[in-house]
Coordinates of C-alpha atoms and ligand atoms in Angstrom, one line a residue:
X8 CA -12.8 22.7 -21.5
X9 CA -12.4 25.3 -24.3
X10 CA -11.5 22.9 -27.1
X11 CA -12.4 19.3 -27.7
X12 CA -9.1 17.5 -28.4
X13 CA -9.1 15.4 -31.5
X14 CA -6.8 12.6 -32.5
X15 CA -4.1 14.0 -34.9
X16 CA -5.1 13.6 -38.5
X17 CA -8.3 12.1 -37.2
X18 CA -9.8 8.8 -38.0
X19 CA -9.5 5.2 -36.9
X20 CA -6.0 4.8 -38.5
X21 CA -4.5 7.4 -36.2
X22 CA -6.4 5.8 -33.3
X23 CA -4.8 2.5 -34.1
X24 CA -1.2 3.8 -34.2
X25 CA 1.2 2.1 -31.9
X26 CA 3.1 4.0 -29.1
X27 CA 6.4 2.1 -29.3
X28 CA 8.9 1.8 -32.1
X29 CA 10.8 4.7 -33.6
X30 CA 7.7 6.4 -35.0
X31 CA 5.4 6.3 -32.1
X32 CA 6.5 9.5 -30.5
X33 CA 5.1 11.7 -33.3
X34 CA 1.6 10.4 -32.6
X35 CA 2.0 10.1 -28.9
X36 CA 3.1 13.7 -28.3
X37 CA -0.1 15.5 -29.3
X38 CA -2.1 12.8 -27.4
X39 CA -0.1 13.4 -24.3
X40 CA -0.7 17.1 -24.7
X41 CA -4.5 16.3 -24.9
X42 CA -4.2 14.3 -21.7
X43 CA -2.3 17.1 -19.9
X44 CA -4.9 19.7 -21.0
X45 CA -7.7 17.5 -19.9
X46 CA -6.1 16.8 -16.6
X47 CA -5.9 20.6 -15.9
X48 CA -9.4 21.2 -17.1
X49 CA -10.9 18.4 -15.0
X50 CA -9.0 19.5 -11.9
X51 CA -10.2 23.1 -12.4
X52 CA -13.8 22.0 -12.7
X53 CA -13.5 19.9 -9.5
X54 CA -12.0 22.8 -7.6
X55 CA -11.3 20.8 -4.5
X56 CA -10.1 17.4 -3.3
X57 CA -13.1 15.4 -4.6
X58 CA -16.1 16.2 -6.7
X59 CA -19.0 17.6 -4.6
X60 CA -22.3 15.7 -4.7
X61 CA -23.4 12.1 -4.4
X62 CA -22.0 8.9 -5.8
X63 CA -25.2 8.6 -7.9
X64 CA -24.8 12.0 -9.6
X65 CA -21.2 11.2 -10.6
X66 CA -22.0 7.7 -11.6
X67 CA -24.7 9.0 -14.0
X68 CA -22.2 11.4 -15.5
X69 CA -19.7 8.5 -16.1
X70 CA -22.4 6.4 -17.7
X71 CA -23.3 9.3 -20.0
X72 CA -19.7 9.9 -21.0
X73 CA -19.3 6.2 -21.8
X74 CA -22.4 6.3 -24.0
X75 CA -21.1 9.4 -25.9
X76 CA -20.9 8.5 -29.7
X77 CA -18.0 10.8 -30.6
X78 CA -14.8 8.7 -31.0
X79 CA -12.2 11.3 -31.8
X80 CA -12.7 13.2 -28.6
X81 CA -12.9 10.2 -26.3
X82 CA -9.4 10.5 -24.9
X83 CA -9.8 14.2 -23.9
X84 CA -13.4 13.9 -22.7
X85 CA -12.9 10.8 -20.6
X86 CA -9.6 12.1 -19.2
X87 CA -11.2 15.4 -18.2
X88 CA -14.0 13.4 -16.5
X89 CA -11.5 11.1 -14.7
X90 CA -9.6 14.1 -13.4
X91 CA -12.8 15.9 -12.3
X92 CA -14.1 12.7 -10.7
X93 CA -10.9 11.9 -8.8
X94 CA -10.1 12.1 -5.2
X95 CA -6.8 13.9 -5.8
X96 CA -4.1 13.1 -3.2
X97 CA -2.1 16.1 -4.4
X98 CA -4.8 18.3 -2.7
X99 CA -3.9 19.1 0.9
X100 CA -7.4 18.3 2.1
X101 CA -7.3 14.9 0.6
X102 CA -5.7 13.0 3.5
X103 CA -7.7 9.8 4.2
X104 CA -5.7 6.9 3.0
X105 CA -2.2 5.6 2.2
X106 CA -3.0 7.0 -1.2
X107 CA 0.0 9.1 -2.3
X108 CA 0.3 11.9 -4.8
X109 CA 2.8 10.5 -7.3
X110 CA 5.9 12.4 -8.2
X111 CA 5.9 14.0 -11.7
X112 CA 9.2 12.3 -12.5
X113 CA 7.7 8.9 -11.6
X114 CA 4.6 9.5 -13.8
X115 CA 6.8 10.5 -16.7
X116 CA 8.9 7.3 -16.2
X117 CA 5.6 5.4 -16.1
X118 CA 4.8 6.7 -19.5
X119 CA 8.0 5.1 -20.9
X120 CA 7.0 1.8 -19.2
X121 CA 3.5 1.9 -20.8
X122 CA 4.9 2.8 -24.2
X123 CA 7.5 0.0 -24.3
X124 CA 5.4 -2.5 -22.3
X125 CA 8.3 -4.7 -21.2
X126 CA 7.0 -7.9 -19.6
X127 CA 9.2 -9.4 -16.9
X128 CA 8.3 -13.1 -17.4
X129 CA 11.1 -13.6 -19.9
X130 CA 14.4 -11.9 -20.8
X131 CA 13.4 -11.7 -24.5
X132 CA 10.4 -9.5 -23.5
X133 CA 12.4 -7.2 -21.1
X134 CA 16.1 -7.3 -21.8
X135 CA 17.2 -4.2 -19.9
X136 CA 14.3 -4.2 -17.4
X137 CA 15.2 -7.7 -16.2
X138 CA 18.6 -6.6 -15.1
X139 CA 17.3 -3.3 -13.8
X140 CA 14.7 -5.0 -11.6
X141 CA 17.4 -7.4 -10.2
X142 CA 19.8 -4.6 -9.4
X143 CA 17.0 -2.4 -7.9
X144 CA 16.0 -5.3 -5.6
X145 CA 19.6 -5.7 -4.5
X146 CA 19.6 -2.0 -3.5
X147 CA 16.3 -2.3 -1.7
X148 CA 17.5 -5.5 0.1
X149 CA 20.5 -3.5 1.4
X150 CA 18.1 -0.7 2.5
X151 CA 16.2 -3.3 4.6
X152 CA 19.5 -4.6 6.0
X153 CA 19.5 -8.0 4.2
X154 CA 22.8 -9.5 3.2
X155 CA 23.9 -10.6 -0.3
X156 CA 21.8 -13.8 -0.3
X157 CA 18.5 -11.9 -0.5
X158 CA 16.1 -12.0 -3.4
X159 CA 12.8 -10.4 -4.3
X160 CA 10.3 -9.2 -6.9
X161 CA 8.1 -6.3 -7.7
X162 CA 4.4 -6.9 -6.8
X163 CA 1.0 -5.3 -7.2
X164 CA 1.3 -4.2 -3.5
X165 CA 1.2 -5.3 0.1
X166 CA -1.6 -7.7 -0.5
X167 CA 0.3 -9.7 -3.0
X168 CA 3.6 -9.4 -1.0
X169 CA 1.8 -10.7 2.2
X170 CA 0.4 -13.6 0.2
X171 CA 3.8 -14.5 -1.1
X172 CA 5.5 -14.3 2.3
X173 CA 2.9 -16.6 3.8
X174 CA 3.0 -18.9 0.9
X175 CA 6.7 -19.4 1.2
X176 CA 6.3 -19.8 5.0
X177 CA 3.7 -22.5 4.5
X178 CA 5.8 -24.4 2.0
X179 CA 8.9 -24.2 4.0
X180 CA 7.5 -24.9 7.5
X181 CA 4.9 -27.5 6.6
X182 CA 7.3 -29.0 4.0
X183 CA 10.0 -29.4 6.6
X184 CA 7.6 -31.0 9.0
X185 CA 5.9 -33.4 6.6
X186 CA 8.9 -34.2 4.4
X187 CA 6.8 -33.4 1.3
X188 CA 6.7 -30.6 -1.1
X189 CA 3.6 -28.7 -0.2
X190 CA 3.4 -26.9 -3.6
X191 CA 3.0 -30.4 -5.2
X192 CA 1.2 -32.4 -2.5
X193 CA -1.0 -29.7 -1.0
X194 CA -1.6 -28.9 2.6
X195 CA -1.5 -32.2 4.6
X196 CA -5.0 -33.1 5.8
X197 CA -4.1 -34.9 9.0
X198 CA -1.1 -32.9 10.2
X199 CA -1.2 -30.6 13.2
X200 CA -3.3 -27.4 12.5
X201 CA -1.2 -24.7 10.9
X202 CA -1.3 -21.3 12.6
X203 CA -0.3 -17.8 11.7
X204 CA 0.1 -15.1 14.4
X205 CA -0.6 -11.5 13.6
X206 CA -1.7 -8.6 15.8
X207 CA -5.4 -7.5 16.0
X208 CA -4.3 -4.4 14.0
X209 CA -2.6 -6.4 11.2
X210 CA -3.8 -5.8 7.7
X211 CA -6.8 -7.9 6.6
X212 CA -4.8 -9.2 3.7
X213 CA -3.1 -11.6 6.1
X214 CA -6.4 -13.4 6.8
X215 CA -7.3 -13.4 3.1
X216 CA -3.9 -14.9 2.3
X217 CA -4.5 -17.6 4.9
X218 CA -7.8 -18.4 3.1
X219 CA -6.1 -18.5 -0.3
X220 CA -3.4 -20.8 0.9
X221 CA -5.9 -23.4 2.1
X222 CA -5.2 -22.7 5.8
X223 CA -8.4 -20.9 6.4
X224 CA -8.8 -17.4 7.8
X225 CA -9.4 -19.0 11.3
X226 CA -5.7 -20.1 11.2
X227 CA -4.8 -16.5 11.9
X228 CA -4.5 -16.0 15.7
X229 CA -5.2 -12.4 16.5
X230 CA -2.6 -11.2 19.1
X231 CA -3.7 -8.4 21.4
X232 CA -2.3 -4.9 21.0
X233 CA -1.6 -2.0 23.3
X234 CA -3.3 1.4 23.2
X235 CA -1.0 2.5 20.3
X236 CA -2.1 -0.7 18.5
X237 CA 1.3 -2.3 18.7
X238 CA 1.5 -6.1 19.2
X239 CA 2.0 -7.0 22.8
X240 CA 5.0 -9.3 22.9
X241 CA 3.9 -11.1 26.0
X242 CA 0.6 -11.8 24.5
X243 CA 2.4 -13.2 21.4
X244 CA 4.5 -15.4 23.6
X245 CA 1.4 -16.8 25.4
X246 CA -0.5 -17.3 22.1
X247 CA 2.4 -19.3 20.7
X248 CA 2.8 -21.4 23.8
X249 CA -1.0 -22.1 24.0
X250 CA -1.0 -23.0 20.4
X251 CA 1.8 -25.5 20.7
X252 CA 0.3 -27.0 23.8
X253 CA -2.9 -27.6 21.8
X254 CA -0.7 -29.6 19.4
X255 CA -0.8 -27.0 16.6
X256 CA 2.0 -25.9 14.3
X257 CA 3.1 -22.2 14.3
X258 CA 3.9 -21.5 10.6
X259 CA 4.5 -17.8 10.7
X260 CA 4.5 -14.7 12.8
X261 CA 3.4 -11.6 10.9
X262 CA 4.8 -8.4 12.4
X263 CA 3.4 -5.1 11.1
X264 CA 5.9 -2.3 10.7
X265 CA 3.4 0.6 10.3
X266 CA -0.2 -0.4 10.8
X267 CA -2.5 1.2 8.2
X268 CA -4.5 3.2 10.8
X269 CA -1.9 4.4 13.3
X270 CA 1.5 3.5 11.9
X271 CA 2.2 1.4 14.9
X272 CA 5.3 -0.7 14.6
X273 CA 5.3 -4.1 16.3
X274 CA 8.4 -5.1 18.4
X275 CA 10.3 -6.6 15.5
X276 CA 13.2 -8.1 17.5
X277 CA 10.9 -9.8 19.9
X278 CA 8.8 -11.1 17.1
X279 CA 11.9 -12.5 15.4
X280 CA 13.1 -14.2 18.5
X281 CA 9.8 -15.8 19.3
X282 CA 9.3 -16.9 15.7
X283 CA 12.7 -18.5 15.7
X284 CA 12.1 -20.2 19.0
X285 CA 9.1 -22.0 17.5
X286 CA 10.6 -22.7 14.1
X287 CA 8.1 -20.3 12.5
X288 CA 8.7 -17.8 9.6
X289 CA 8.8 -14.1 10.3
X290 CA 7.1 -12.0 7.7
X291 CA 7.3 -8.2 8.3
X292 CA 4.5 -6.3 6.7
X293 CA 6.2 -2.9 6.1
X294 CA 3.9 -1.9 3.3
X295 CA 3.5 1.5 5.0
X296 CA 6.4 1.7 7.5
X297 CA 9.1 0.6 5.0
X298 CA 9.2 4.2 3.9
X299 CA 10.8 5.0 7.3
X300 CA 13.9 3.3 6.0
X301 CA 14.4 6.3 3.6
X302 CA 14.7 8.7 6.6
X303 CA 17.7 8.9 8.9
X304 CA 15.4 10.1 11.6
X305 CA 12.8 7.4 11.3
X306 CA 14.9 4.4 10.1
X307 CA 15.7 3.3 13.7
X308 CA 12.0 2.6 14.2
X309 CA 12.4 -0.4 12.0
X310 CA 15.3 -1.9 14.0
X311 CA 15.1 -5.7 13.6
X312 CA 13.5 -5.7 10.2
X313 CA 16.7 -7.3 8.9
X314 CA 15.9 -10.4 10.9
X315 CA 12.7 -11.1 8.9
X316 CA 12.5 -14.0 6.5
X317 CA 10.4 -11.9 4.2
X318 CA 9.3 -8.3 4.0
X319 CA 6.6 -6.3 2.2
X320 CA 7.3 -2.7 1.1
X321 CA 4.9 -0.4 -0.9
X322 CA 6.5 2.4 -2.9
X323 CA 3.0 3.6 -3.8
X324 CA 2.6 4.8 -0.2
X325 CA 5.7 6.4 1.3
X326 CA 7.5 6.3 -2.0
X327 CA 5.3 8.6 -4.1
X328 CA 5.0 6.1 -7.0
X329 CA 2.0 5.5 -9.2
X330 CA 0.2 2.2 -8.2
X331 CA 1.4 -0.5 -8.4
X332 CA 4.9 -0.4 -6.9
X333 CA 4.9 -3.2 -4.3
X334 CA 8.1 -4.9 -3.3
X335 CA 8.5 -8.4 -1.8
X336 CA 11.9 -9.4 -0.4
X337 CA 13.2 -12.6 1.2
X338 CA 16.4 -12.7 3.3
X339 CA 17.5 -16.0 1.8
X340 CA 17.0 -16.6 -1.9
X341 CA 16.8 -20.4 -1.4
X342 CA 13.5 -20.0 0.5
X343 CA 12.0 -19.0 -2.8
X344 CA 12.3 -22.7 -4.0
X345 CA 8.6 -23.6 -4.1
X346 CA 7.8 -20.8 -6.5
X347 CA 10.4 -21.8 -9.1
X348 CA 8.8 -22.7 -12.4
X349 CA 10.2 -23.9 -15.7
X350 CA 8.0 -23.0 -18.8
X351 CA 9.4 -24.2 -22.0
X352 CA 8.3 -21.1 -23.9
X353 CA 9.6 -18.6 -21.3
X354 CA 12.7 -19.9 -19.5
X355 CA 14.1 -23.1 -21.0
X356 CA 17.1 -24.4 -19.2
X357 CA 19.4 -24.1 -22.2
X358 CA 18.6 -20.3 -22.4
X359 CA 19.5 -19.9 -18.7
X360 CA 22.7 -21.9 -19.2
X361 CA 23.6 -19.6 -22.1
X362 CA 23.3 -16.6 -19.8
X363 CA 19.7 -15.4 -20.4
X364 CA 18.3 -14.8 -16.9
X365 CA 14.6 -15.2 -16.0
X366 CA 12.6 -13.7 -13.2
X367 CA 9.6 -16.0 -13.8
X368 CA 10.2 -18.1 -10.7
X369 CA 10.1 -15.1 -8.4
X370 CA 6.6 -14.0 -9.1
X371 CA 3.0 -15.3 -8.8
X372 CA 2.3 -13.5 -12.0
X373 CA 3.3 -14.3 -15.6
X374 CA 3.0 -11.1 -17.7
X375 CA 4.3 -8.3 -15.4
X376 CA 5.0 -4.6 -15.8
X377 CA 8.4 -3.1 -15.3
X378 CA 7.3 -1.2 -12.2
X379 CA 10.9 -1.3 -11.0
X380 CA 11.7 1.4 -13.6
X381 CA 9.7 4.2 -12.0
X382 CA 11.2 3.4 -8.6
X383 CA 14.7 3.3 -10.1
X384 CA 14.3 6.7 -11.9
X385 CA 12.9 8.2 -8.7
X386 CA 15.8 6.9 -6.5
X387 CA 18.4 8.1 -9.1
X388 CA 16.7 11.5 -9.3
X389 CA 16.1 12.3 -5.7
X390 CA 18.4 9.9 -3.9
X391 CA 17.5 8.2 -0.6
X392 CA 18.2 11.5 1.1
X393 CA 15.8 13.4 -1.1
X394 CA 13.1 10.9 -0.5
X395 CA 14.0 10.9 3.2
X396 CA 13.3 14.6 3.3
X397 CA 9.8 14.0 1.9
X398 CA 9.2 11.3 4.6
X399 CA 10.4 13.7 7.3
X400 CA 8.2 16.5 6.0
X401 CA 5.1 14.3 6.2
X402 CA 6.2 13.1 9.7
X403 CA 6.5 16.7 10.8
X404 CA 3.1 17.5 9.3
X405 CA 1.5 14.7 11.2
X406 CA 2.9 16.0 14.5
X407 CA 1.7 19.5 13.6
X408 CA -1.8 18.1 12.9
X409 CA -1.8 16.1 16.2
X410 CA -0.8 19.2 18.1
X411 CA -3.6 21.1 16.5
X412 CA -6.1 18.4 17.5
X413 CA -4.8 18.4 21.0
X414 CA -5.2 22.1 21.3
X415 CA -8.8 22.0 20.1
X416 CA -11.5 21.6 22.8
X417 CA -13.9 19.7 20.5
X418 CA -11.3 17.3 19.1
X419 CA -9.8 14.3 20.8
X420 CA -6.5 12.8 19.7
X421 CA -6.1 9.0 20.0
X422 CA -2.3 8.8 20.2
X423 CA 0.7 10.7 19.0
X424 CA 1.7 9.9 15.4
X425 CA 4.5 7.3 14.8
X426 CA 4.9 7.8 11.1
X427 CA 2.6 10.2 9.1
X428 CA -0.9 9.3 10.3
X429 CA -3.0 9.8 13.4
X430 CA -6.5 9.0 14.7
X431 CA -8.8 11.5 16.3
X432 CA -12.5 12.3 16.7
X433 CA -14.9 15.1 17.0
X434 CA -16.5 15.4 20.5
X435 CA -20.2 16.1 20.2
X436 CA -22.0 17.7 23.1
X437 CA -23.9 14.3 23.6
X438 CA -21.1 11.7 23.9
X439 CA -23.6 8.9 23.2
X440 CA -23.8 10.3 19.6
X441 CA -20.0 10.3 19.0
X442 CA -19.9 7.4 16.5
X443 CA -22.9 8.6 14.5
X444 CA -21.7 12.2 14.4
X445 CA -18.1 11.3 13.3
X446 CA -19.2 8.9 10.7
X447 CA -21.8 11.4 9.4
X448 CA -19.4 14.4 9.3
X449 CA -17.0 12.5 7.1
X450 CA -19.7 11.8 4.5
X451 CA -20.8 15.4 4.8
X452 CA -17.3 16.6 3.9
X453 CA -17.3 14.2 0.9
X454 CA -20.7 15.5 -0.2
X455 CA -19.5 19.1 0.0
X456 CA -16.4 18.2 -1.9
X457 CA -14.3 20.0 0.7
X458 CA -12.2 17.2 2.3
X459 CA -11.4 13.5 2.2
X460 CA -10.9 12.4 5.8
X461 CA -10.4 8.8 6.8
X462 CA -12.8 6.8 9.0
X463 CA -11.9 3.7 10.9
X464 CA -12.7 1.9 14.2
X465 CA -10.5 0.9 17.0
X466 CA -10.1 -2.8 17.6
X467 CA -12.6 -4.4 20.0
X468 CA -16.4 -4.3 20.4
X469 CA -19.1 -1.8 21.3
X470 CA -19.8 1.9 20.8
X471 CA -17.3 4.7 21.0
X472 CA -14.7 3.2 18.6
X473 CA -15.3 5.2 15.5
X474 CA -12.3 7.4 14.7
X475 CA -11.4 9.9 12.0
X476 CA -8.0 9.6 10.5
X477 CA -5.6 11.9 8.7
X478 CA -2.9 10.3 6.6
X479 CA -0.4 12.9 5.6
X480 CA 1.4 11.9 2.4
X481 CA 1.7 15.2 0.6
X482 CA 5.1 16.7 1.7
X483 CA 4.2 20.1 0.3
X484 CA 1.1 20.5 2.5
X485 CA 1.6 23.2 5.2
X486 CA 0.6 23.0 8.9
X487 CA -1.8 25.9 8.2
X488 CA -3.6 23.8 5.6
X489 CA -3.9 20.8 8.0
X490 CA -5.3 23.2 10.6
X491 CA -7.9 24.5 8.1
X492 CA -8.8 20.9 7.3
X493 CA -9.4 20.3 11.0
X494 CA -11.5 23.4 11.3
X495 CA -13.6 22.0 8.5
X496 CA -14.0 18.8 10.4
X497 CA -15.2 20.7 13.5
X498 CA -17.7 22.8 11.4
X499 CA -19.0 19.6 9.8
X500 CA -19.3 18.0 13.2
X501 CA -21.4 20.9 14.5
X502 CA -23.6 20.9 11.4
X503 CA -24.1 17.1 11.8
X504 CA -25.1 17.6 15.5
X505 CA -27.6 20.3 14.5
X506 CA -29.2 18.0 12.0
X507 CA -29.6 15.0 14.3
Ligands
PLP619 C1 -1.6 -0.8 2.4 C2 -1.3 -2.0 3.2 C3 -1.4 -3.3 2.7 C4 -2.0 -3.6 1.4 O1 -1.2 -3.2 0.4 P1 -1.7 -2.9 -1.1 O2 -0.6 -2.3 -1.7 O3 -2.9 -2.0 -1.0 O4 -2.1 -4.3 -1.6 C5 -1.0 -4.3 3.6 N1 -0.5 -4.0 4.8 C6 -0.4 -2.8 5.3 C7 0.2 -2.5 6.7 C8 -0.8 -1.7 4.5 O5 -0.7 -0.4 5.0

């Protein structure tokens, strides 16, 4: 960087100036300029999707930067290092994860949220943001197809949303069966074993939620999937029947609408019917696939999501928001009952009677950012149609990438894309080395700093399951750029083979 940015008027007093209030802008403006300059400088120094080199080398640089004694330059220096040391999802060759490049308008809106710091645990900390979140959730509930009785909350992401869905399921289903309030009495020790049914390709947060809820990870019954990693509805039906015949209690079916690795969408209507038949809750994990609801072309893939008892959506995936922008929705607000809380200092009954609403009882958290704001600004700026075009562009790009894989003799496509991601692998001349070569070539690309490609494994046991993954979330990437990325994969595969 050509100049070391300094705090305006220097010194500790300036560093302690507040961002909010009428006078904050004067101090904030040059600091934001410092950040913007440092972002550009850091990205220019990186020159690719990720810094070349080893984790050790970058780690040492971070440690040195933290040990630097100069205070005035800390903001610019550390921002430049953060930018240099980032895997930047705005780079076309950074395409591993559901890690989106945020929209500029959302980042700007996020600055407003950070400066004002509304906290949604009480109206008197977030007067406008409280209403804004409520209205945004009504809009998102309509997008899902829920009626007017829906409710929801902004979350840190799919992990928290999945936990909430399974918590409400536990409290409702076990509460109904035992005649006790589970949130007060705890999980009954002697009652039939509670079970959750989720596909083998469901997100691991489902199991973790079962552990946190006192049901144990083993309460999650893995339901077999087909080749595309979609839940097999006949296998679900058998698993439910077997469980009931063992005297267990099905608490929830978790259907995934868009698995993390392949975008597979479980048969939602069948899952809903089977859950209903057994008195179980249906949670739809649409953390990834919920973005399809923005696109006229892809929305039909989520047919049946409106039958869910609860849904997870992540706007920090197909929604182009800064993390966190998770959304949790329930179809019937009354199923939220076990989370309701009265805290004398936050939502006293007399305040609520006097017309001061509170979102406290909708969240697991107390202090909570106004993440609804960036989503609302984005939706008002682009509209559902504008966002839908971005989703369609990424979907097209995934198909272009899959076609390029299919056309290449050294690449093997696992299955056609459903949403914006696909699995594939490099075919080495010795098939026995496929797993090692694919895993190694991905680390080689990271070391070179030339590409960030995903790596996963197909469900099951044994060798031959390692797959590479491209997740296309940058709507401005071109098919030619995806082809170049795939050529880089092939070159890295050859280099890896030569080295073995
Ligand atoms: C990303 C993802 C999650 C986890 O969401 P976070 O926002 O990372 O907590 C859960 N389920 C699916 C299907 C996902 O793709």
